[in-house]
Amino acid sequence: MDDMAGNKTEQATEIKETPKRHLWNWILCAPALTVLVFAASGPLLIVLVYSFLAPGSFGGITWSFSLEGWFRVFFSRDIFDPEIVSLNTAHLTIFWRSISLSLQTTIICAILGFPTAWFIATRPQHTRNIWLFLITIPFWTNLLIRTFAIQEVIRNQGLINTTLIRFGFIDTPIQMMYTDFAIFLGMAYVFLPLMVLPLYAAMDKLDIRYLEAGYDLYASRWQVLRHIILPLVKPGFIAGSILVFIPSIGAYVTPRLLGGGRSMMLGNLIELQFGQGRNWPLGSALALTMLVLVVGALVLYIRTVNREEEPRHG
Amino acid sequence: MTATQGIGSPATDKGPAIEIEIRNLSKVFGDGPRAFKALDDIQLDIRQGEFFTLLGPSGCGKTTLLRLIAGFEQPSSGLLQINGKAVAGLGPNRRPVNTVFQNYALFPHMTLAENIGFGLKMLGKSRSEVASTTQEMLKLVKMDAMADRKPAQISGGQQQRIALARALAPRPRVLLLDEPLSALDLKLRKEMQVELKRLQLETGITFVFVTHDQEEALTMSDRIAVISGGQVLQMGTPHEIYNFPAERFVADFIGDTNFIDAEIVQYEGDFAQVRLPGGVVREASLPEGFNARVGETVTVVIRPEHASLTERGDLQATVENAVFFGTDTHIHLRLEDQTPFILRRQNTGVSVAPPEAGQHACIAVAEGGIQVLRS
Ligand SMILES: Nc1ncnc2c1ncn2[C@@H]1O[C@H](COP(=O)(O)OP(=O)(O)OP(=O)(O)O)[C@@H](O)[C@H]1O
Ligand SMILES: [Mg+2]
């Protein structure tokens, strides 16, 4: 930190960074820092400590060091002979489902969000706010209620199935509730605005003359999209992807209501350990595993995205 | 693809071939009560390989005309032909025309080399051809040392060169330049004027250049069209436009000018005898198609450098003040009828003293220095 501050003063030589000014900056930062330290790092630290302790018999923890919590993230012991160890396939399935569904959600949100954001960005200035406003309407209703509404649409006696049966396309309802598809649908619906908004912000800044220059230099509409628009709105895609992927991987309400007990995601598994499972150390270890997963995915993602940006020759 | 047809057609015909032909071209923005006529019945012939300038004040429709030629806008009515082919309905990617944008519009996510190669790549040229032409263009604009930089990492003047190279790389028939020098400081601007002219001569491509700077227009152009309020007021060589302005607006917009009322005494063909204030009768040239009437009072133009102070002159005046500019001195006078008159005297010798304020002076106008304006 000190080092960075030092660099900064070197670069911006016109701005005199007097000690007094320095202090003032810290005072201004203090409230935000306090919140961050106590509300984010504090609990995280507690979770970290818990993950290395043994579970209490009615929830909670007992203060004795144990690696069992971490061990159980990936492995399970035979009920009768604890010495027999096998991979915990149930957990691994949930990990995989979380990652895969979150990726799918991010991708579908990007695919659906791009034309939506483009549509808004190309409306006349005074009508854009109305469209943005419409995009945020889902946020006004409680997440639970919205998820129940989706249930109403896709359940066996729901809107889709009864309509299809009424018109004779199918005889028996298509099972959509309590499947991965239901979770995917629910998350895509809930998180779409989080993709549209940063994409719109990027497109709003996009100078129309770059597109004209592209057309002028013999690019077709498709080529302008591929070579000019997409690279220039990439920051919007990155921001949108991060905003969608992170809450997706930790989603709790949507998989709980739409996936039920059969299609669990990480959030539900963690909740289970702190609730019925009464295994707080395992829950903590799972939570931290998810954290590592998310950070790892982000680093990987941003690295690949930036590598593409490097000039190819030289 | 038509876009890359080589420049210069077989020299079968007599006069220079017409590259861009514009007939009765109008452009109306909006409709109903808010409709605005940005271009009003434009007629223009731009010749192959010439440096053609659209000159006019801000908002007169220069950019609009350029955008119509490029294909970014479609005309409301009229004909637009490029190389003998009507281009109505063709998008900018299907016209053999490239644009240098006012603020360059270099693609920020591409290197300079990628920017220059973009057009060729879109035309489906092979990798090696794109690479070699890009190199050639970088050399042409003297930027080959910076090929791998991004546009944000070079100066305004350098961006300007890259924008030029990018537009020239696909070898268009016509290059459109929308005030390409307006963002540069004076010194760089002068350098780039020379550079632009060199590029135009070297490539032989027809340049259509937009500016509101009359000096730039005069020094660079083969021909100029002066535009005001969406109409072409006059078209001609810099010499014709400067020395024989047909309208008050043209005379006023280009260079310093004196406007004087005079009476037509007699006329024949392109010339008339006019009586200047004070009674002296001199010969003046008439604008094309001018309907002269004997006894009519007209406005005549006299350029400041076509007048001099003498013992016995054409006009009587009083000196108001003299402003020293180094190479020349501007002498502000007032005629007997209180019309202001400005005269430019070249400082050929050090000893020439400026006239004193309040002094009486006689003004002599050089032969052919008087031009009648269309009223
Ligand atoms: N898309 C448009 N909609 C409505 N009016 C327009 C549009 N584009 C241009 N105009 C109007 O047409 C007129 C000519 O504009 P244009 O941009 O061609 O001027 P210009 O000669 O290039 O001026 P400048 O030297 O300031 O660039 C202006 O009055 C402008 O307000
Ligand atoms: Mg303009």
XYZ file of C-alpha atoms and ligand atoms in Angstrom:
721
model
C 0.000 0.000 0.000
C 2.675 2.463 1.003
C 4.580 1.582 -2.099
C 1.618 2.315 -4.333
C 1.012 5.645 -2.683
C 4.655 6.472 -3.226
C 4.451 5.679 -6.915
C 1.395 7.786 -7.266
C 3.037 10.901 -5.884
C 5.936 10.396 -8.226
C 3.692 10.259 -11.256
C 1.357 13.091 -10.410
C 4.006 15.629 -9.580
C 1.688 18.638 -9.921
C -0.468 17.503 -7.026
C 1.426 18.192 -3.839
C 0.748 15.393 -1.423
C 1.376 17.157 1.870
C 1.198 15.116 5.086
C -1.933 16.983 6.071
C -3.652 16.064 2.858
C -2.558 12.493 3.358
C -4.170 12.329 6.767
C -7.344 13.857 5.445
C -7.539 11.156 2.754
C -7.327 8.475 5.428
C -10.031 10.120 7.480
C -12.306 10.197 4.446
C -11.660 6.514 3.807
C -12.151 5.489 7.421
C -15.907 4.737 7.452
C -15.701 2.565 4.337
C -12.587 0.816 5.634
C -14.234 0.117 8.975
C -17.229 -1.469 7.329
C -15.000 -3.531 5.056
C -12.794 -4.758 7.881
C -15.582 -5.646 10.272
C -18.298 -6.766 7.901
C -16.240 -8.592 5.309
C -12.837 -9.583 6.600
C -14.011 -10.297 10.153
C -16.601 -12.933 9.328
C -14.288 -14.386 6.726
C -11.614 -14.795 9.367
C -14.083 -16.496 11.678
C -15.119 -18.873 8.897
C -11.465 -19.618 8.226
C -10.874 -20.460 11.893
C -14.047 -22.576 12.130
C -13.012 -24.654 9.155
C -10.067 -25.966 11.152
C -12.091 -26.935 14.228
C -14.232 -29.927 15.130
C -18.047 -29.782 14.937
C -20.154 -29.512 18.068
C -22.801 -32.156 18.491
C -25.736 -29.698 18.221
C -24.209 -27.344 15.694
C -21.550 -24.824 16.451
C -17.975 -25.926 17.019
C -15.742 -27.348 19.676
C -12.403 -25.704 20.173
C -10.093 -28.458 19.061
C -8.006 -28.421 15.899
C -9.209 -30.719 13.123
C -8.695 -31.073 9.373
C -11.830 -33.179 9.118
C -13.895 -30.291 7.749
C -11.543 -29.759 4.804
C -11.139 -33.488 4.290
C -14.894 -33.949 3.987
C -15.177 -31.362 1.256
C -13.781 -33.826 -1.234
C -13.848 -37.220 0.472
C -16.314 -39.281 2.454
C -15.766 -42.056 4.998
C -17.608 -45.331 5.115
C -20.286 -45.213 7.825
C -19.172 -48.485 9.378
C -15.436 -48.266 8.885
C -14.126 -44.666 8.945
C -10.814 -45.940 7.576
C -12.426 -46.638 4.169
C -12.178 -43.405 2.237
C -13.769 -42.582 -1.106
C -14.242 -39.462 -3.218
C -17.312 -37.549 -2.160
C -19.149 -37.767 -5.463
C -22.216 -36.027 -4.109
C -20.157 -32.935 -3.303
C -18.271 -33.098 -6.571
C -21.554 -33.318 -8.480
C -22.775 -30.224 -6.683
C -19.528 -28.380 -7.429
C -19.802 -29.317 -11.055
C -23.481 -28.371 -11.231
C -22.765 -24.992 -9.643
C -19.944 -24.187 -12.014
C -21.670 -25.472 -15.108
C -25.038 -23.828 -14.373
C -23.334 -20.539 -13.508
C -21.347 -20.623 -16.735
C -24.465 -21.439 -18.730
C -26.329 -18.644 -17.007
C -23.524 -16.191 -17.751
C -23.416 -17.223 -21.393
C -27.171 -17.076 -21.956
C -27.301 -13.707 -20.176
C -24.552 -12.425 -22.502
C -26.349 -13.741 -25.572
C -29.717 -12.305 -24.550
C -28.261 -9.200 -22.925
C -26.279 -7.997 -25.917
C -29.193 -7.324 -28.287
C -31.244 -5.937 -25.408
C -28.523 -3.490 -24.418
C -27.926 -2.590 -28.064
C -31.622 -1.927 -28.531
C -31.651 0.438 -25.560
C -28.407 2.154 -26.536
C -29.703 2.914 -30.020
C -33.006 4.453 -28.880
C -33.277 8.261 -28.908
C -31.688 9.756 -25.811
C -34.930 10.718 -24.073
C -36.559 7.289 -24.354
C -33.532 5.323 -23.124
C -34.268 5.980 -19.481
C -37.723 4.465 -19.910
C -36.210 1.257 -21.296
C -33.597 1.092 -18.556
C -36.359 1.588 -16.054
C -38.296 -1.326 -17.565
C -35.200 -3.530 -17.357
C -34.980 -2.932 -13.620
C -38.654 -3.673 -12.886
C -37.934 -7.287 -11.820
C -35.734 -5.890 -9.059
C -38.745 -4.233 -7.511
C -40.410 -7.452 -6.482
C -39.020 -9.755 -3.881
C -36.796 -12.521 -5.209
C -38.933 -15.177 -3.477
C -42.089 -13.953 -5.131
C -40.462 -13.843 -8.535
C -39.174 -17.362 -8.094
C -42.616 -18.616 -7.075
C -43.935 -16.963 -10.192
C -41.505 -18.962 -12.304
C -42.689 -22.067 -10.471
C -46.239 -21.221 -11.519
C -45.100 -21.108 -15.139
C -43.036 -24.281 -15.314
C -44.543 -26.706 -12.816
C -46.426 -29.763 -14.034
C -49.824 -28.081 -13.654
C -48.316 -24.729 -14.625
C -48.917 -22.386 -17.505
C -46.661 -24.054 -20.066
C -47.682 -27.626 -19.429
C -51.430 -26.998 -19.241
C -51.293 -24.962 -22.450
C -49.332 -27.636 -24.276
C -51.718 -30.331 -23.061
C -54.780 -28.254 -23.872
C -53.657 -27.896 -27.492
C -52.702 -31.534 -27.680
C -48.975 -31.194 -28.260
C -48.195 -33.493 -25.342
C -50.133 -35.994 -23.204
C -48.148 -35.948 -19.998
C -46.597 -32.811 -18.523
C -42.920 -32.174 -19.188
C -41.010 -32.310 -15.908
C -39.296 -28.953 -15.597
C -39.543 -28.257 -11.899
C -36.731 -29.686 -9.759
C -34.337 -30.001 -12.692
C -31.112 -28.208 -13.579
C -33.038 -26.537 -16.366
C -35.396 -24.941 -13.838
C -32.451 -23.499 -11.922
C -30.854 -22.294 -15.143
C -34.058 -20.600 -16.248
C -34.587 -18.989 -12.868
C -31.042 -17.675 -12.602
C -30.969 -16.387 -16.173
C -34.175 -14.498 -15.479
C -32.986 -13.062 -12.206
C -29.494 -12.074 -13.326
C -30.150 -10.828 -16.859
C -30.394 -7.160 -15.815
C -26.949 -7.440 -14.235
C -25.589 -8.208 -17.702
C -27.684 -5.672 -19.570
C -26.756 -2.678 -17.441
C -22.935 -2.799 -17.769
C -23.276 -3.730 -21.448
C -25.510 -0.746 -21.974
C -23.008 1.483 -20.189
C -20.243 0.268 -22.513
C -22.380 0.728 -25.619
C -23.487 4.154 -24.530
C -19.847 5.247 -24.619
C -19.249 3.596 -27.980
C -18.550 6.325 -30.522
C -20.754 5.890 -33.568
C -17.896 7.117 -35.751
C -15.942 3.914 -35.137
C -18.784 2.029 -36.754
C -18.923 4.496 -39.620
C -15.180 4.176 -40.085
C -15.654 0.408 -40.187
C -18.341 0.594 -42.859
C -16.267 3.125 -44.751
C -13.402 0.622 -44.809
C -15.563 -1.989 -46.524
C -16.653 -3.976 -43.473
C -20.059 -5.656 -43.668
C -22.526 -5.344 -40.790
C -21.341 -8.666 -39.425
C -17.689 -7.642 -39.668
C -18.376 -4.351 -37.927
C -20.031 -6.301 -35.116
C -17.179 -8.774 -34.837
C -14.161 -6.520 -35.333
C -15.346 -3.242 -33.858
C -18.425 -3.418 -31.653
C -17.605 -6.600 -29.728
C -13.996 -5.660 -28.870
C -15.052 -2.176 -27.848
C -17.862 -3.285 -25.538
C -15.691 -6.022 -24.039
C -15.347 -4.161 -20.724
C -19.127 -4.315 -20.461
C -19.070 -8.056 -21.115
C -16.377 -8.545 -18.488
C -18.225 -6.527 -15.868
C -21.526 -8.193 -16.744
C -20.031 -11.685 -16.663
C -18.513 -11.085 -13.253
C -21.748 -9.617 -11.934
C -23.726 -12.629 -13.179
C -21.259 -15.430 -12.492
C -20.470 -14.626 -8.865
C -24.026 -14.472 -7.521
C -24.933 -17.462 -9.713
C -22.342 -19.705 -8.176
C -23.486 -18.787 -4.689
C -27.194 -18.714 -5.545
C -29.393 -20.031 -2.783
C -33.042 -19.099 -3.136
C -33.444 -19.990 -6.805
C -31.931 -23.511 -6.647
C -33.737 -24.136 -3.361
C -37.178 -23.349 -4.783
C -36.732 -24.516 -8.356
C -34.184 -27.298 -7.918
C -35.578 -28.716 -4.698
C -33.582 -31.348 -2.832
C -32.539 -33.158 -5.966
C -30.719 -30.361 -7.783
C -28.652 -28.701 -5.108
C -26.097 -26.005 -5.653
C -23.181 -24.913 -3.491
C -25.202 -22.347 -1.592
C -27.714 -24.985 -0.583
C -25.019 -27.462 0.389
C -23.366 -24.900 2.638
C -26.684 -23.992 4.209
C -27.327 -27.668 4.804
C -24.095 -28.047 6.789
C -24.888 -25.096 9.024
C -28.486 -26.259 9.457
C -29.621 -29.844 9.452
C -26.124 -31.220 8.873
C -24.790 -29.620 12.044
C -21.303 -29.636 10.628
C -20.094 -26.041 10.839
C -16.447 -26.815 10.030
C -17.461 -28.588 6.820
C -19.794 -25.709 5.972
C -16.955 -23.243 6.559
C -14.548 -25.282 4.463
C -17.127 -25.480 1.664
C -17.685 -21.724 1.832
C -13.960 -21.103 1.545
C -13.648 -23.594 -1.306
C -16.304 -21.647 -3.141
C -14.412 -18.433 -2.478
C -11.237 -19.929 -3.923
C -13.214 -21.210 -6.880
C -14.706 -17.797 -7.606
C -11.413 -15.935 -7.229
C -9.643 -18.546 -9.337
C -12.278 -18.328 -12.061
C -12.062 -14.538 -12.058
C -8.281 -14.473 -12.300
C -8.343 -17.022 -15.096
C -11.079 -15.144 -16.906
C -9.461 -11.735 -16.705
C -6.096 -13.204 -17.711
C -7.462 -14.828 -20.864
C -9.425 -11.751 -21.759
C -6.368 -9.539 -21.376
C -4.042 -11.887 -23.203
C -6.211 -11.576 -26.294
C -5.763 -7.861 -26.106
C -1.949 -7.978 -26.364
C -0.642 -6.988 -29.771
C -0.084 -10.151 -31.754
C 3.257 -9.184 -33.229
C 6.173 -7.547 -31.502
C -15.091 -5.562 -55.811
C -15.419 -2.091 -57.335
C -13.755 -0.521 -54.365
C -10.225 -1.300 -55.386
C -10.270 -0.498 -59.044
C -7.048 1.270 -59.793
C -7.030 4.983 -60.126
C -6.754 6.883 -63.364
C -8.717 5.775 -66.374
C -7.338 5.301 -69.899
C -6.632 8.709 -71.363
C -9.031 8.406 -74.251
C -11.113 11.513 -73.709
C -10.026 15.127 -74.068
C -10.562 17.133 -70.872
C -10.016 15.697 -67.411
C -12.560 12.993 -66.629
C -15.270 13.674 -64.060
C -14.866 11.630 -60.899
C -17.878 12.816 -58.938
C -20.908 14.281 -60.617
C -23.538 15.950 -58.475
C -26.809 17.198 -59.942
C -29.660 18.964 -58.122
C -28.621 17.298 -54.899
C -30.691 18.211 -51.829
C -30.726 16.909 -48.299
C -33.520 17.586 -45.857
C -33.210 16.513 -42.226
C -36.373 15.746 -40.285
C -39.867 16.275 -41.622
C -42.965 18.375 -41.150
C -42.501 21.719 -39.455
C -39.097 20.722 -38.094
C -37.647 19.880 -41.520
C -34.314 21.499 -42.241
C -32.786 21.823 -45.684
C -29.064 21.260 -45.094
C -28.189 21.070 -48.801
C -30.142 22.947 -51.424
C -29.893 21.967 -55.090
C -26.145 21.395 -55.297
C -24.417 21.093 -58.696
C -20.786 20.011 -58.683
C -18.325 18.289 -60.979
C -15.238 17.036 -59.246
C -12.512 16.027 -61.677
C -10.369 12.952 -61.524
C -7.150 13.432 -59.573
C -7.812 16.959 -58.406
C -7.595 18.496 -54.962
C -11.100 19.822 -54.532
C -12.046 21.888 -51.516
C -15.437 22.564 -49.973
C -15.077 25.879 -48.188
C -17.706 27.504 -46.027
C -18.603 28.688 -42.564
C -19.702 26.385 -39.761
C -23.075 24.782 -40.341
C -23.188 25.464 -44.087
C -23.514 21.782 -44.964
C -19.945 20.713 -45.808
C -19.963 17.631 -43.611
C -23.431 16.733 -44.861
C -22.247 16.839 -48.473
C -19.234 14.702 -47.613
C -21.420 12.187 -45.791
C -23.685 11.938 -48.819
C -20.691 11.191 -51.037
C -19.355 8.637 -48.545
C -22.751 6.961 -48.240
C -23.413 7.595 -44.542
C -26.511 9.558 -45.523
C -28.809 9.205 -48.490
C -29.860 12.289 -50.492
C -33.433 13.546 -50.283
C -33.366 14.201 -54.016
C -30.919 14.593 -56.872
C -28.218 12.564 -58.544
C -24.831 11.489 -57.252
C -22.448 9.615 -59.519
C -18.992 8.324 -58.723
C -16.885 7.359 -61.696
C -19.956 7.457 -63.933
C -22.049 5.149 -61.766
C -25.048 6.274 -59.753
C -24.411 5.297 -56.134
C -27.872 5.872 -54.695
C -28.697 3.174 -52.173
C -25.149 1.844 -51.921
C -23.734 1.733 -48.395
C -20.345 3.203 -47.540
C -18.771 -0.257 -47.721
C -19.757 -0.540 -51.383
C -18.364 2.784 -52.606
C -14.794 3.288 -53.839
C -14.458 6.139 -51.414
C -12.677 6.434 -48.060
C -12.999 9.066 -45.382
C -10.535 10.752 -43.064
C -12.740 11.681 -40.138
C -12.530 15.014 -38.385
C -11.389 13.431 -35.128
C -9.678 10.571 -36.954
C -11.863 7.806 -35.407
C -8.910 5.420 -35.255
C -9.996 2.093 -33.757
C -8.705 2.330 -30.170
C -8.393 -1.426 -29.695
C -6.158 -1.992 -32.712
C -2.512 -1.162 -33.254
C -1.612 1.428 -35.843
C -0.672 -1.315 -38.277
C -3.975 -3.104 -37.690
C -5.818 0.155 -38.212
C -4.147 0.694 -41.555
C -4.636 -2.895 -42.648
C -8.305 -3.002 -41.657
C -9.771 -1.931 -44.991
C -7.609 -4.358 -46.946
C -8.496 -7.171 -44.573
C -12.196 -6.436 -45.025
C -11.705 -6.535 -48.780
C -10.420 -10.065 -48.332
C -6.810 -9.410 -49.336
C -4.238 -12.033 -48.463
C -2.258 -11.702 -45.246
C 0.952 -10.962 -47.097
C -0.650 -8.276 -49.227
C -2.209 -6.640 -46.156
C 1.175 -6.696 -44.416
C 3.132 -5.291 -47.334
C 0.631 -2.529 -48.131
C 0.469 -1.606 -44.454
C 4.265 -1.283 -44.393
C 4.191 0.799 -47.532
C 1.547 3.108 -46.075
C 3.420 3.445 -42.791
C 6.475 4.532 -44.764
C 4.438 6.896 -46.890
C 3.271 8.784 -43.807
C 6.632 8.320 -42.056
C 5.239 6.346 -39.136
C 6.908 2.965 -39.677
C 8.725 3.133 -36.341
C 5.481 3.045 -34.363
C 3.514 0.318 -36.124
C 2.726 -1.614 -32.948
C 1.519 1.246 -30.817
C -2.112 1.903 -30.030
C -3.765 5.156 -31.176
C -3.871 6.447 -27.587
C -0.078 6.264 -27.439
C 0.667 8.732 -30.231
C 0.227 12.481 -30.673
C -2.570 14.236 -32.519
C -0.416 14.899 -35.572
C 0.661 11.284 -35.698
C -2.933 10.108 -35.370
C -3.718 12.337 -38.288
C -1.078 10.599 -40.402
C -2.365 7.175 -39.449
C -5.920 8.192 -40.293
C -4.655 9.263 -43.702
C -2.717 6.058 -44.196
C -5.733 3.989 -43.156
C -7.959 5.734 -45.661
C -5.369 5.543 -48.446
C -4.409 1.898 -47.945
C -7.322 0.374 -49.919
C -6.455 2.731 -52.805
C -9.868 4.376 -53.078
C -10.794 6.396 -56.150
C -11.739 9.299 -53.914
C -10.515 10.384 -50.506
C -12.851 12.518 -48.406
C -11.232 14.640 -45.719
C -13.434 16.419 -43.176
C -11.439 19.255 -41.637
C -8.557 16.882 -40.992
C -6.220 19.616 -39.810
C -8.509 21.590 -37.544
C -7.353 19.843 -34.358
C -3.669 20.579 -34.976
C -1.671 23.576 -33.847
C -0.581 26.110 -36.408
C 2.925 24.828 -37.049
C 1.912 21.190 -37.374
C -0.961 22.281 -39.513
C 1.350 23.971 -42.010
C 3.524 20.866 -42.125
C 0.538 18.624 -42.693
C -0.761 20.882 -45.462
C 2.457 20.281 -47.362
C 2.322 16.586 -46.505
C -1.271 16.215 -47.681
C -0.500 17.896 -50.951
C 2.514 15.621 -51.433
C 0.402 12.519 -50.753
C -2.246 13.666 -53.162
C 0.281 14.205 -55.947
C 2.081 10.939 -55.199
C -1.045 8.807 -55.161
C -3.004 10.648 -57.829
C -6.198 10.022 -55.857
C -9.004 12.578 -56.048
C -9.148 14.487 -52.757
C -12.322 16.162 -51.560
C -11.227 18.343 -48.697
C -13.476 20.191 -46.259
C -12.328 23.272 -44.418
C -13.599 26.545 -43.075
C -10.111 28.030 -43.252
C -9.860 30.165 -46.374
C -6.077 30.300 -46.351
C -5.857 26.525 -46.211
C -8.297 26.321 -49.103
C -6.349 28.793 -51.211
C -2.938 27.225 -50.690
C -3.895 23.595 -51.191
C -6.702 23.351 -53.708
C -6.863 22.902 -57.436
C -10.440 24.095 -57.261
C -12.700 25.406 -54.529
C -16.454 25.414 -54.047
C -17.611 28.106 -51.655
C -20.700 26.945 -49.782
C -23.085 28.926 -47.653
C -26.478 28.000 -46.287
C -26.474 24.694 -48.143
C -25.819 26.261 -51.545
C -22.736 26.451 -53.733
C -22.131 30.157 -54.209
C -19.110 29.950 -56.463
C -16.773 27.332 -57.835
C -13.389 27.912 -59.379
C -9.634 27.876 -58.966
C -8.203 29.648 -55.912
C -7.102 32.419 -58.265
C -10.599 32.877 -59.663
C -12.277 32.707 -56.278
C -9.902 35.198 -54.731
C -9.581 37.674 -57.552
C -13.028 37.435 -59.053
C -15.476 36.785 -56.236
C -18.967 36.869 -57.675
C -20.851 37.527 -54.454
C -20.382 39.617 -51.410
C -20.290 36.547 -49.176
C -17.481 34.965 -51.180
C -15.444 38.165 -51.227
C -15.956 38.705 -47.523
C -15.240 35.106 -46.527
C -11.989 34.888 -48.444
C -9.340 37.413 -47.545
C -9.710 41.021 -46.444
C -11.840 43.056 -48.756
C -12.995 46.581 -49.442
C -16.586 47.030 -50.566
C -17.298 50.276 -52.399
C -20.419 51.573 -54.108
C -19.918 52.482 -57.744
C -22.076 53.392 -60.725
C -22.007 51.592 -64.031
C -21.227 54.056 -66.799
C -20.925 51.694 -69.697
C -20.407 47.992 -70.248
C -19.388 45.471 -72.856
C -18.955 41.698 -72.473
C -17.288 40.841 -69.207
C -16.146 44.370 -68.464
C -17.750 47.621 -67.421
C -16.665 51.189 -66.812
C -17.649 52.210 -63.306
C -17.619 55.577 -61.588
C -15.957 55.320 -58.205
C -16.766 57.655 -55.283
C -15.005 60.885 -56.108
C -15.798 60.636 -59.806
C -12.901 58.691 -61.294
C -14.033 56.146 -63.898
C -12.187 52.838 -64.028
C -12.580 49.482 -65.718
C -14.067 46.659 -63.639
C -14.746 43.024 -64.422
C -18.296 41.653 -64.264
C -19.233 38.312 -62.736
C -20.409 35.579 -65.048
C -23.954 36.048 -66.332
C -24.313 39.460 -64.745
C -27.153 41.629 -66.060
C -25.623 45.097 -66.095
C -27.636 48.285 -66.568
C -26.151 51.686 -67.227
C -26.699 54.050 -64.302
C -27.138 51.207 -61.822
C -25.325 51.442 -58.503
C -23.371 48.283 -57.759
C -20.921 47.144 -55.122
C -17.351 46.628 -56.263
C -14.561 44.769 -54.485
C -10.994 45.960 -54.187
C -8.457 43.709 -52.431
C -6.201 45.571 -49.963
C -3.024 44.529 -51.781
C -4.344 45.775 -55.122
C -4.390 49.324 -53.828
C -1.499 51.647 -53.109
C -0.919 55.182 -51.870
C 0.122 57.612 -54.596
C 0.271 61.308 -55.437
C -2.723 61.287 -57.770
C -5.089 58.382 -57.237
C -8.500 56.955 -57.983
C -9.913 57.503 -54.509
C -9.431 60.267 -51.964
C -9.184 59.252 -48.330
C -8.007 60.139 -44.841
C -5.548 57.940 -42.980
C -6.951 56.540 -39.720
C -4.076 54.373 -38.557
C -1.382 52.021 -39.747
C -0.659 48.584 -38.303
C 2.800 47.112 -38.769
C 2.847 43.345 -39.456
C 6.528 42.849 -40.233
C 6.358 41.803 -43.852
C 3.649 44.321 -44.592
C 1.754 47.216 -43.128
C -2.044 47.510 -43.072
C -3.183 51.070 -43.553
C -6.742 51.836 -42.473
C -8.324 54.741 -44.289
C -11.731 56.352 -44.638
C -13.034 57.537 -48.000
C -14.728 60.918 -48.323
C -18.165 59.285 -48.009
C -16.949 57.639 -44.759
C -16.616 54.150 -46.303
C -13.759 52.356 -44.521
C -10.912 51.208 -46.746
C -8.002 48.975 -45.882
C -4.803 48.902 -47.890
C -1.885 46.543 -47.609
C 1.587 47.789 -48.355
C 4.475 45.412 -48.599
C 7.491 46.561 -46.629
C 10.068 46.275 -49.382
C 12.515 48.677 -47.735
C 13.289 49.460 -44.139
C 13.075 53.218 -44.594
C 9.473 53.428 -45.765
C 7.699 55.351 -43.027
C 4.003 54.641 -42.386
C 1.624 57.507 -43.119
C 0.427 59.494 -40.124
C -3.124 59.479 -38.832
C -5.293 62.302 -40.118
C -3.151 62.757 -43.189
C -4.867 63.039 -46.562
C -4.063 60.223 -48.990
C -4.750 59.226 -52.576
C -5.435 55.568 -53.356
C -4.525 54.052 -56.687
C -6.037 50.717 -57.670
C -3.989 48.301 -59.767
C -5.081 47.393 -63.280
C -7.799 44.710 -63.138
C -8.172 45.132 -59.380
C -11.852 46.077 -59.408
C -14.579 43.461 -59.546
C -18.323 44.066 -59.648
C -20.400 41.894 -57.284
C -23.668 40.232 -58.057
C -26.141 42.014 -55.816
N -28.631 14.519 -38.547
C -29.029 15.798 -38.614
N -30.277 16.133 -38.253
C -30.700 17.414 -38.341
N -29.951 18.441 -38.756
C -28.678 18.164 -39.120
C -28.152 16.832 -39.072
N -26.869 16.867 -39.490
C -26.602 18.152 -39.779
N -27.687 18.940 -39.565
C -27.776 20.383 -39.802
O -27.365 20.633 -41.115
C -26.560 21.795 -41.173
C -25.239 21.477 -41.836
O -24.488 20.639 -40.986
P -23.026 20.184 -41.343
O -22.572 19.280 -40.284
O -23.000 19.682 -42.727
O -22.230 21.559 -41.258
P -20.694 21.843 -41.561
O -20.649 22.737 -42.728
O -19.945 20.585 -41.646
O -20.274 22.662 -40.267
P -18.917 22.605 -39.419
O -17.922 23.452 -40.139
O -19.329 23.226 -38.130
O -18.529 21.184 -39.297
C -26.399 22.292 -39.745
O -27.255 23.384 -39.551
C -26.822 21.127 -38.910
O -27.459 21.572 -37.742
Mg -18.476 19.623 -40.376
